Amino acid sequence: MSVRVRFAPSPTGNVHIGNIRAAIFNWLFARHEGGKFLLRVEDTDLERSTPEAIETLLECMDWLKLDYDEPAVYQSKNTQRHLEVADELEKKGFAYRDSRGGEGECVVFRMPAEGELEFDDLVKGRMRKKAKDLQDFVIVRSDGSPVFHLANVVDDIDMRITHVMRGDDHVENTFKHLELFRAIGSKAPEYVHLPMIVNNQGKPYSKRDGAAFVGEFREQGFLPDALFNFLVLLGWAPGDDREIMTRDELIEAFTLDRCKTSAARFDIKKLTWMNGEYIANQPREEFKKEFLARMARAGLPATPLFADLDSVLDPVQPRTKTYSDIPSNCIYLFTDDFPFDEKAVNRRLKKEGVRELLLEMAEKFETMPDFTEEALELIIKEKGESLGGMGAVVHPVRVAVSGVAEGPGLFELLVLAGRERVCARCRKAAEMAD
RNA sequence: ACUCCCAUCGUCUAUCGGCUAGGACAUAAGGUUUUCAUCCUUAAAAGCGGGGUUCGAUUCCCCGUGGGAGUGCCA
């Protein structure tokens, strides 16, 4: 029988990285096994499951390229079926009506009173629980609506799910679910419980710990492939020393026996590093598209003041860690109205003789015959020798032209900026000097 | 309180009884570079504690400790 797995999120506005990680594992498993990956939207909480929330969910799936193989199932459409099953269970004596909660009559599923319940988790191994440690549980609320446990199991049956892969926090539920399958008379799927993603305190990773929702990572300028790659490595490893892997490599290598059993902390620094690697290797056209979008959003022009966009992007792309740092990192290439970094100004401009130096260099730049990298290097080197090192010229000029202390190679930068701008900026910065 | 789960460098992880415990991120030092990023070299950095099983335990078992999860109308 071929593998059928599902991702079953409740659409509550944003998709948590823990949930999407579960989705990724399901997706990889399905693709590795040549099975089906399905989406079931558990939208039974009508108040929180707004159309916008569902839209957000689908966008996340799309962004991460988690394609599913059959039309999405909406759980709220199956309510009748859930209630029929509850009726059946009640008729057969597996469930009973009770009003102990006081809110009216609900339907309660009867758990075994004694004995031991067990199942083999494909990652965690054999799980056992004494029957007396599990209580009966509500499957239909007093308002007539089916509860998660019931709906989840019935839908898994109807969707012919073969493997349920979900968060660790569901292990206890699994004992209940297994009893439901048994009572309904249906073969239960295999179960796989994935460790949680936690914060520095070991608690479930939440919005308080930083970006916690897929949309936030997208907003902050992470690539879907980088996030995907990073998340897979939380709780799974290929066994060799590979870390940056393509989708195909991940699909090829992904097996359940390499999943971990312990919780993993979310390390944004490593994600950022990985994202930088992905950006550096991104096709120029893709980078350009995102670059322009970010510039537009920041209200900056789409075309550089000088040179063409590609020349400007050459030094920018390999230095970009996340898209969100694009506007501030290259604003000086697109407008003369750029900010000066205070530290850089204090360190490189507010020094004895810098004013004169900048004016002199502006003069030299203006009069040199060819404004090329080679010629610039000669001139700057020459001037530097009289000042005890090229740095004495390079640093002030860099800050004068870009406002910041880091960036592309200076000669490259000057040529990009063009003679006219360089001279103007040197003279303007000279006023800030000393 | 009870039940269950988990436990290797700061972090993510490798190790399926033989380990001088490997890799990556982060950190530190050095080299390359005009700066930053990159790149190269190097350093520091781990088996929670106690018992057992074994010729030999990070690896298997038990106890403790720590963390997490769950315990009838959330999912």
Coordinates of C-alpha atoms (C1' of nucleotides) in Angstrom, one line a residue:
Chain A
M1 CA 0.0 0.0 0.0
S2 CA 1.4 3.3 -0.9
V3 CA 2.1 6.0 1.6
R4 CA -0.6 8.7 2.2
V5 CA 0.3 11.4 4.7
R6 CA -1.4 14.7 5.6
F7 CA -0.7 18.0 7.1
A8 CA -3.6 19.0 9.2
P9 CA -3.3 22.5 10.5
S10 CA -6.0 24.6 12.1
P11 CA -5.9 27.9 10.2
T12 CA -5.6 30.5 12.9
G13 CA -4.0 33.3 11.0
N14 CA -0.4 32.3 11.0
V15 CA 1.5 29.1 10.6
H16 CA 3.9 28.3 13.4
I17 CA 7.3 27.1 12.4
G18 CA 6.8 24.0 14.5
N19 CA 3.7 23.2 12.5
I20 CA 5.3 23.9 9.2
R21 CA 8.3 21.7 10.2
A22 CA 5.8 18.9 10.7
A23 CA 4.4 19.7 7.2
I24 CA 7.9 19.6 5.8
F25 CA 8.6 16.2 7.3
N26 CA 5.4 14.8 6.0
W27 CA 6.1 16.2 2.6
L28 CA 9.6 14.8 2.5
F29 CA 8.4 11.4 3.7
A30 CA 5.7 11.3 1.0
R31 CA 8.1 12.4 -1.7
H32 CA 10.8 10.0 -0.6
E33 CA 8.3 7.1 -0.5
G34 CA 6.6 8.1 -3.8
G35 CA 3.4 8.5 -1.8
K36 CA 0.8 11.2 -1.5
F37 CA 1.0 14.4 0.6
L38 CA -2.4 15.8 1.5
L39 CA -3.7 18.9 3.1
R40 CA -6.6 18.9 5.5
V41 CA -7.6 22.2 6.9
E42 CA -9.0 21.7 10.4
D43 CA -11.3 24.7 10.3
T44 CA -13.9 23.5 12.9
D45 CA -13.2 26.5 15.1
L46 CA -15.4 28.8 12.9
E47 CA -14.5 31.9 14.9
R48 CA -10.8 31.7 14.3
S49 CA -10.9 30.0 10.9
T50 CA -11.5 33.0 8.8
P51 CA -11.1 33.1 5.0
E52 CA -8.1 35.3 5.5
A53 CA -6.5 32.8 7.8
I54 CA -7.0 30.0 5.3
E55 CA -5.6 32.2 2.6
T56 CA -2.5 32.9 4.7
L57 CA -2.1 29.2 5.3
L58 CA -2.3 28.4 1.6
E59 CA 0.2 31.1 0.8
C60 CA 2.7 29.7 3.3
M61 CA 2.4 26.3 1.7
D62 CA 2.8 27.7 -1.7
W63 CA 5.8 29.9 -0.6
L64 CA 7.6 26.9 0.8
K65 CA 6.6 24.9 -2.3
L66 CA 4.8 22.3 -0.2
D67 CA 2.6 21.0 -3.0
Y68 CA -0.2 18.6 -2.1
D69 CA -1.5 15.9 -4.3
E70 CA -5.2 16.0 -3.9
P71 CA -7.7 18.9 -3.3
A72 CA -7.5 20.3 0.2
V73 CA -10.0 18.7 2.6
Y74 CA -12.0 21.1 4.8
Q75 CA -12.8 19.5 8.0
S76 CA -15.9 21.6 8.7
K77 CA -17.5 20.0 5.7
N78 CA -17.4 16.6 7.4
T79 CA -19.3 17.5 10.5
Q80 CA -22.3 15.3 9.5
R81 CA -20.1 12.3 9.0
H82 CA -18.3 12.9 12.3
L83 CA -21.6 13.0 14.1
E84 CA -22.9 9.8 12.4
V85 CA -19.8 8.0 13.6
A86 CA -20.4 9.3 17.1
D87 CA -24.0 8.0 16.9
E88 CA -22.7 4.6 15.7
L89 CA -20.2 4.5 18.6
E90 CA -22.9 5.3 21.0
K91 CA -25.3 2.7 19.6
K92 CA -22.6 0.1 19.9
G93 CA -21.8 1.0 23.4
F94 CA -18.4 2.5 22.8
A95 CA -19.6 5.9 23.8
Y96 CA -22.2 7.2 26.2
R97 CA -24.1 10.4 27.0
D98 CA -23.1 12.3 30.1
S99 CA -23.8 15.7 31.6
R100 CA -21.3 15.8 34.3
G101 CA -19.7 19.0 33.0
G102 CA -23.0 20.8 33.7
E103 CA -23.2 22.5 30.3
G104 CA -25.6 20.0 29.0
E105 CA -25.3 16.5 27.5
C106 CA -22.2 15.5 25.7
V107 CA -21.0 12.3 24.1
V108 CA -18.1 10.6 25.8
F109 CA -15.9 7.9 24.4
R110 CA -15.3 4.9 26.7
M111 CA -11.6 4.0 27.3
P112 CA -10.7 0.6 28.5
A113 CA -10.7 0.4 32.3
E114 CA -7.8 -1.9 32.7
G115 CA -4.9 -3.4 30.8
E116 CA -2.1 -1.8 28.9
L117 CA -2.3 0.3 25.7
E118 CA 0.7 0.4 23.4
F119 CA 1.8 1.3 20.0
D120 CA 5.0 1.4 18.0
D121 CA 6.0 4.9 17.2
L122 CA 8.2 4.8 14.1
V123 CA 10.6 7.3 15.6
K124 CA 10.2 6.9 19.4
G125 CA 9.8 3.2 19.5
R126 CA 7.3 1.3 21.6
M127 CA 5.0 3.5 23.7
R128 CA 3.1 2.1 26.6
K129 CA 0.4 3.5 28.8
K130 CA -1.7 1.8 31.5
A131 CA -5.4 2.0 30.8
K132 CA -6.1 3.4 34.2
D133 CA -4.0 6.4 33.4
L134 CA -6.3 7.5 30.6
Q135 CA -9.7 8.8 31.1
D136 CA -12.8 8.7 28.9
F137 CA -13.0 11.7 26.7
V138 CA -15.6 13.9 25.1
I139 CA -16.1 13.3 21.3
V140 CA -19.2 15.5 20.8
R141 CA -19.7 18.7 22.8
S142 CA -22.9 19.5 24.5
D143 CA -23.5 22.0 21.7
G144 CA -23.5 19.1 19.3
S145 CA -20.1 19.8 17.6
P146 CA -17.5 17.1 17.2
V147 CA -14.3 17.3 19.1
F148 CA -10.8 17.2 17.6
H149 CA -10.1 13.6 18.5
L150 CA -13.2 12.3 16.7
A151 CA -12.9 14.5 13.7
N152 CA -9.2 13.8 13.3
V153 CA -9.6 10.1 13.4
V154 CA -12.6 9.9 11.2
D155 CA -11.0 12.1 8.6
D156 CA -7.8 10.1 8.7
I157 CA -9.9 7.0 8.0
D158 CA -11.8 8.7 5.1
M159 CA -8.6 10.1 3.6
R160 CA -7.0 6.6 3.9
I161 CA -4.0 8.1 5.8
T162 CA -1.2 5.5 6.3
H163 CA 1.2 7.5 8.5
V164 CA 0.4 10.3 10.9
M165 CA 3.4 12.4 11.6
R166 CA 2.8 15.2 14.1
G167 CA 4.3 17.0 17.1
D168 CA 5.4 15.3 20.2
D169 CA 2.6 16.9 22.2
H170 CA 0.2 14.4 20.6
V171 CA 1.7 11.2 22.0
E172 CA -0.9 11.0 24.7
N173 CA -3.7 11.6 22.2
T174 CA -2.5 8.7 20.2
F175 CA -3.6 6.2 22.8
K176 CA -7.0 7.7 22.6
H177 CA -7.0 7.8 18.8
L178 CA -6.0 4.2 18.5
E179 CA -8.9 3.2 20.7
L180 CA -11.2 5.2 18.4
F181 CA -9.9 3.4 15.4
R182 CA -10.5 0.1 17.1
A183 CA -14.0 1.0 18.1
I184 CA -14.8 2.2 14.6
G185 CA -13.4 -1.0 13.2
S186 CA -10.8 0.6 11.1
K187 CA -7.1 -0.2 10.7
A188 CA -5.0 2.5 12.4
P189 CA -2.2 4.3 10.6
E190 CA 1.4 4.2 11.7
Y191 CA 2.3 7.0 14.1
V192 CA 5.4 9.2 14.1
H193 CA 5.9 11.8 16.8
L194 CA 8.4 14.6 16.0
P195 CA 10.3 16.4 18.8
M196 CA 9.3 20.0 19.5
I197 CA 11.1 23.2 18.5
V198 CA 11.9 25.0 21.7
N199 CA 13.4 28.3 22.9
N200 CA 16.3 29.0 25.1
Q201 CA 14.4 28.0 28.2
G202 CA 13.3 24.7 26.6
K203 CA 9.8 25.9 26.3
P204 CA 7.9 25.6 23.0
Y205 CA 9.1 28.2 20.7
S206 CA 6.7 31.1 20.5
K207 CA 6.3 34.6 19.2
R208 CA 7.9 35.9 22.3
D209 CA 11.1 34.2 21.2
G210 CA 11.4 36.0 17.9
A211 CA 9.9 35.3 14.5
A212 CA 7.7 32.3 15.1
F213 CA 5.4 32.3 12.1
V214 CA 6.3 31.5 8.5
G215 CA 5.0 34.8 7.3
E216 CA 7.5 36.6 9.6
F217 CA 10.4 34.8 8.1
R218 CA 9.2 35.7 4.7
E219 CA 8.9 39.3 5.8
Q220 CA 12.4 39.4 7.3
G221 CA 13.9 38.3 4.0
F222 CA 14.5 34.6 4.4
L223 CA 14.4 32.4 1.3
P224 CA 11.9 29.6 1.4
D225 CA 14.5 27.1 0.4
A226 CA 16.8 28.2 3.2
L227 CA 14.1 28.1 5.8
F228 CA 13.0 24.6 4.5
N229 CA 16.6 23.4 4.6
F230 CA 17.2 24.8 8.1
L231 CA 14.0 23.4 9.5
V232 CA 14.7 19.9 8.2
L233 CA 17.9 19.9 10.1
L234 CA 16.0 20.4 13.4
G235 CA 15.3 16.9 14.4
W236 CA 16.8 15.1 11.4
A237 CA 20.2 14.7 9.8
P238 CA 21.4 12.8 6.8
G239 CA 24.1 11.0 8.7
D240 CA 27.0 12.3 6.8
D241 CA 28.3 15.8 7.1
R242 CA 26.0 17.5 4.6
E243 CA 24.0 20.5 5.8
I244 CA 23.1 22.6 2.8
M245 CA 21.1 20.3 0.6
T246 CA 18.8 20.7 -2.4
R247 CA 15.2 19.6 -2.3
D248 CA 16.1 16.6 -4.4
E249 CA 19.0 15.6 -2.1
L250 CA 16.7 16.0 0.9
I251 CA 14.0 13.9 -0.6
E252 CA 16.6 11.3 -1.5
A253 CA 18.1 11.2 2.0
F254 CA 15.0 11.6 4.1
T255 CA 14.1 8.5 6.1
L256 CA 12.3 8.2 9.4
D257 CA 15.0 6.2 11.1
R258 CA 17.2 9.3 11.0
C259 CA 14.8 11.4 12.9
K260 CA 15.8 12.5 16.4
T261 CA 13.7 12.0 19.5
S262 CA 14.8 15.1 21.5
A263 CA 13.7 18.7 21.2
A264 CA 15.7 21.2 19.2
R265 CA 16.4 24.8 19.9
F266 CA 15.8 27.3 17.2
D267 CA 19.0 29.2 16.3
I268 CA 18.3 32.2 14.2
K269 CA 22.0 32.8 13.7
K270 CA 22.5 29.6 11.9
L271 CA 19.4 30.2 9.8
T272 CA 20.8 33.6 8.9
W273 CA 24.1 32.1 7.8
M274 CA 22.4 29.5 5.7
N275 CA 20.2 32.1 4.2
G276 CA 23.3 34.1 3.1
E277 CA 24.6 31.0 1.5
Y278 CA 21.4 30.6 -0.4
I279 CA 21.3 34.2 -1.5
A280 CA 24.9 34.1 -2.7
N281 CA 24.1 31.2 -4.9
Q282 CA 20.8 32.5 -6.1
P283 CA 20.3 33.1 -9.9
R284 CA 20.8 36.8 -10.5
E285 CA 17.3 37.3 -12.0
E286 CA 15.6 36.0 -8.8
F287 CA 17.8 38.1 -6.6
K288 CA 17.1 41.1 -8.7
K289 CA 13.4 40.6 -8.5
E290 CA 13.4 40.5 -4.7
F291 CA 15.9 43.3 -4.6
L292 CA 13.7 45.6 -6.5
A293 CA 10.7 44.7 -4.5
R294 CA 12.5 45.6 -1.3
M295 CA 13.8 48.8 -2.7
A296 CA 10.3 49.8 -3.8
R297 CA 8.9 49.0 -0.5
A298 CA 11.5 51.2 1.2
G299 CA 10.5 54.0 -1.1
L300 CA 13.8 54.0 -2.9
P301 CA 14.4 54.3 -6.6
A302 CA 14.6 51.2 -8.8
T303 CA 17.6 52.3 -10.7
P304 CA 21.0 53.2 -9.3
L305 CA 22.2 56.8 -9.6
F306 CA 25.0 55.6 -11.7
A307 CA 26.1 52.5 -13.6
D308 CA 23.6 49.8 -14.4
L309 CA 21.7 47.6 -11.9
D310 CA 23.7 44.5 -12.6
S311 CA 27.0 46.1 -11.9
V312 CA 25.6 47.3 -8.6
L313 CA 24.2 44.0 -7.7
D314 CA 27.5 42.2 -8.3
P315 CA 29.1 43.3 -5.1
V316 CA 25.8 43.4 -3.2
Q317 CA 24.4 39.9 -3.7
P318 CA 27.2 38.0 -2.0
R319 CA 27.1 40.3 1.0
T320 CA 23.4 40.0 1.6
K321 CA 22.3 37.8 4.5
T322 CA 18.6 38.5 4.5
Y323 CA 16.6 40.5 2.0
S324 CA 15.5 42.8 4.8
D325 CA 18.9 44.4 5.0
I326 CA 19.0 45.3 1.4
P327 CA 17.7 48.9 1.5
S328 CA 19.9 50.1 4.2
N329 CA 23.0 48.3 2.8
C330 CA 22.9 50.0 -0.6
I331 CA 20.9 53.1 -0.2
Y332 CA 24.0 55.2 -1.1
L333 CA 24.0 53.7 -4.6
F334 CA 20.5 54.9 -5.3
T335 CA 20.3 58.3 -3.8
D336 CA 22.5 61.1 -2.8
D337 CA 20.4 61.5 0.3
F338 CA 21.9 58.7 2.3
P339 CA 22.5 58.6 6.0
F340 CA 25.9 58.5 7.6
D341 CA 26.8 55.9 10.2
E342 CA 27.7 57.8 13.3
K343 CA 30.4 55.4 14.4
A344 CA 32.0 55.4 11.0
V345 CA 32.0 59.2 10.8
N346 CA 33.6 59.6 14.2
R347 CA 36.2 57.0 13.5
R348 CA 37.1 58.0 9.9
L349 CA 36.1 61.6 9.3
K350 CA 36.4 63.4 12.6
K351 CA 40.1 63.4 12.4
E352 CA 42.8 65.9 12.0
G353 CA 43.6 66.6 8.4
V354 CA 40.7 64.6 6.9
R355 CA 39.0 67.7 5.6
E356 CA 42.1 68.6 3.6
L357 CA 42.6 65.1 2.5
L358 CA 39.1 64.7 1.1
L359 CA 39.3 68.0 -0.7
E360 CA 42.7 67.0 -2.2
M361 CA 41.4 63.6 -3.3
A362 CA 38.4 65.2 -4.9
E363 CA 40.7 67.4 -6.8
K364 CA 42.8 64.4 -7.9
F365 CA 39.8 62.4 -8.9
E366 CA 38.5 65.2 -10.9
T367 CA 41.7 65.7 -12.9
M368 CA 42.9 62.1 -13.4
P369 CA 42.7 61.1 -17.1
D370 CA 41.0 57.7 -16.7
F371 CA 38.6 57.0 -13.8
T372 CA 39.3 53.3 -13.6
E373 CA 40.0 50.9 -10.8
E374 CA 43.7 50.6 -11.8
A375 CA 44.2 54.4 -11.9
L376 CA 42.3 54.9 -8.7
E377 CA 44.4 52.3 -6.9
L378 CA 47.6 54.1 -8.1
I379 CA 46.5 57.5 -6.9
I380 CA 45.2 56.3 -3.6
K381 CA 48.3 54.2 -3.0
E382 CA 50.5 57.1 -3.8
K383 CA 48.7 59.4 -1.4
G384 CA 48.6 56.7 1.2
E385 CA 52.4 56.3 1.2
S386 CA 52.8 59.8 2.5
L387 CA 50.3 59.1 5.3
G388 CA 51.7 55.8 6.5
G389 CA 49.4 53.5 4.7
M390 CA 46.6 53.2 2.1
G391 CA 44.1 52.9 4.9
A392 CA 44.5 56.5 5.8
V393 CA 43.0 57.4 2.4
V394 CA 40.7 54.5 1.8
H395 CA 38.7 54.7 5.0
P396 CA 37.8 58.4 4.9
V397 CA 37.0 58.2 1.2
R398 CA 34.8 55.2 1.7
V399 CA 32.8 56.8 4.5
A400 CA 32.5 60.0 2.4
V401 CA 31.1 58.2 -0.6
S402 CA 28.9 55.6 1.1
G403 CA 28.3 56.8 4.6
V404 CA 29.3 53.4 6.0
A405 CA 32.4 51.5 6.9
E406 CA 31.8 48.4 4.9
G407 CA 30.8 47.5 1.4
P408 CA 32.3 46.6 -1.9
G409 CA 36.0 47.0 -2.7
L410 CA 36.7 50.8 -2.7
F411 CA 38.0 51.0 -6.2
E412 CA 35.1 49.0 -7.5
L413 CA 32.8 51.3 -5.5
L414 CA 34.3 54.5 -6.8
V415 CA 34.0 53.4 -10.4
L416 CA 30.4 52.3 -9.8
A417 CA 29.6 55.7 -8.3
G418 CA 31.3 57.6 -11.1
R419 CA 33.7 60.5 -11.0
E420 CA 31.2 63.3 -10.6
R421 CA 29.4 61.8 -7.6
V422 CA 32.6 60.7 -5.9
C423 CA 34.0 64.2 -6.1
A424 CA 30.8 65.8 -4.9
R425 CA 30.5 63.5 -2.0
C426 CA 34.1 63.9 -1.0
R427 CA 33.6 67.7 -0.9
K428 CA 30.4 67.4 1.0
A429 CA 31.9 65.1 3.5
A430 CA 34.8 67.4 4.0
E431 CA 32.4 69.7 5.7
M432 CA 31.7 67.1 8.3
A433 CA 35.4 66.3 8.8
D434 CA 37.8 67.4 11.6
Chain B
rA1 C1' 0.1 15.3 42.3
rC2 C1' 0.0 11.5 38.8
rU3 C1' 1.4 9.4 33.9
rC4 C1' 4.4 9.5 29.7
rC5 C1' 8.6 11.4 26.8
rC6 C1' 13.6 13.5 26.4
rA7 C1' 19.1 14.2 27.8
rU8 C1' 26.7 14.6 23.2
rC9 C1' 30.6 21.3 22.6
rG10 C1' 26.8 27.9 23.9
rU11 C1' 23.4 26.0 19.5
rC12 C1' 22.1 22.2 15.4
rU13 C1' 24.0 17.4 15.0
rA14 C1' 27.4 12.5 13.8
rU15 C1' 28.3 8.1 16.7
rC16 C1' 23.7 2.2 15.8
rG17 C1' 29.8 -1.4 22.3
rG18 C1' 36.1 -0.1 20.6
rC19 C1' 36.7 7.4 20.7
rU20 C1' 42.7 10.5 19.9
rA21 C1' 34.1 11.7 20.5
rG22 C1' 33.6 14.0 14.0
rG23 C1' 31.0 18.2 11.2
rA24 C1' 28.3 22.9 11.0
rC25 C1' 26.7 27.8 13.2
rA26 C1' 28.3 31.1 16.8
rU27 C1' 33.0 32.7 19.5
rA28 C1' 38.5 33.8 19.6
rA29 C1' 43.4 34.3 17.2
rG30 C1' 46.1 34.6 12.6
rG31 C1' 46.6 34.9 7.1
rU32 C1' 44.6 37.0 2.3
rU33 C1' 41.9 41.8 1.0
rU34 C1' 41.9 49.0 0.9
rU35 C1' 36.9 48.0 4.4
rC36 C1' 33.0 44.4 5.0
rA37 C1' 31.5 39.8 3.3
rU38 C1' 34.0 35.7 1.2
rC39 C1' 38.2 32.5 1.4
rC40 C1' 42.3 29.8 4.2
rU41 C1' 44.7 28.2 9.0
rU42 C1' 44.2 27.5 14.0
rA43 C1' 42.1 27.6 19.0
rA44 C1' 38.7 27.0 22.8
rA45 C1' 34.3 24.1 23.4
rA46 C1' 30.4 18.1 24.9
rG47 C1' 28.9 12.6 26.5
rC48 C1' 23.8 15.5 33.6
rG49 C1' 25.0 12.4 38.4
rG50 C1' 25.2 7.5 40.5
rG51 C1' 24.9 2.3 40.1
rG52 C1' 24.9 -2.0 37.1
rU53 C1' 25.7 -5.5 32.3
rU54 C1' 30.4 -6.2 29.6
rC55 C1' 37.1 -7.6 28.3
rG56 C1' 35.3 -2.6 27.1
rA57 C1' 30.4 1.9 27.6
rU58 C1' 28.4 8.3 25.0
rU59 C1' 26.1 4.0 23.0
rC60 C1' 22.4 -1.4 26.7
rC61 C1' 19.5 -1.6 31.8
rC62 C1' 18.1 0.7 36.6
rC63 C1' 17.8 4.9 40.0
rG64 C1' 18.3 10.0 40.6
rU65 C1' 18.4 15.1 38.6
rG66 C1' 16.9 18.5 35.0
rG67 C1' 13.6 19.8 31.0
rG68 C1' 9.2 18.9 28.2
rA69 C1' 4.2 17.0 27.3
rG70 C1' -0.5 15.2 28.9
rU71 C1' -4.3 14.5 32.6
rG72 C1' -13.4 14.5 30.0
rC73 C1' -16.3 19.5 26.5
rC74 C1' -8.5 23.6 22.8
rA75 C1' -6.4 21.6 18.5

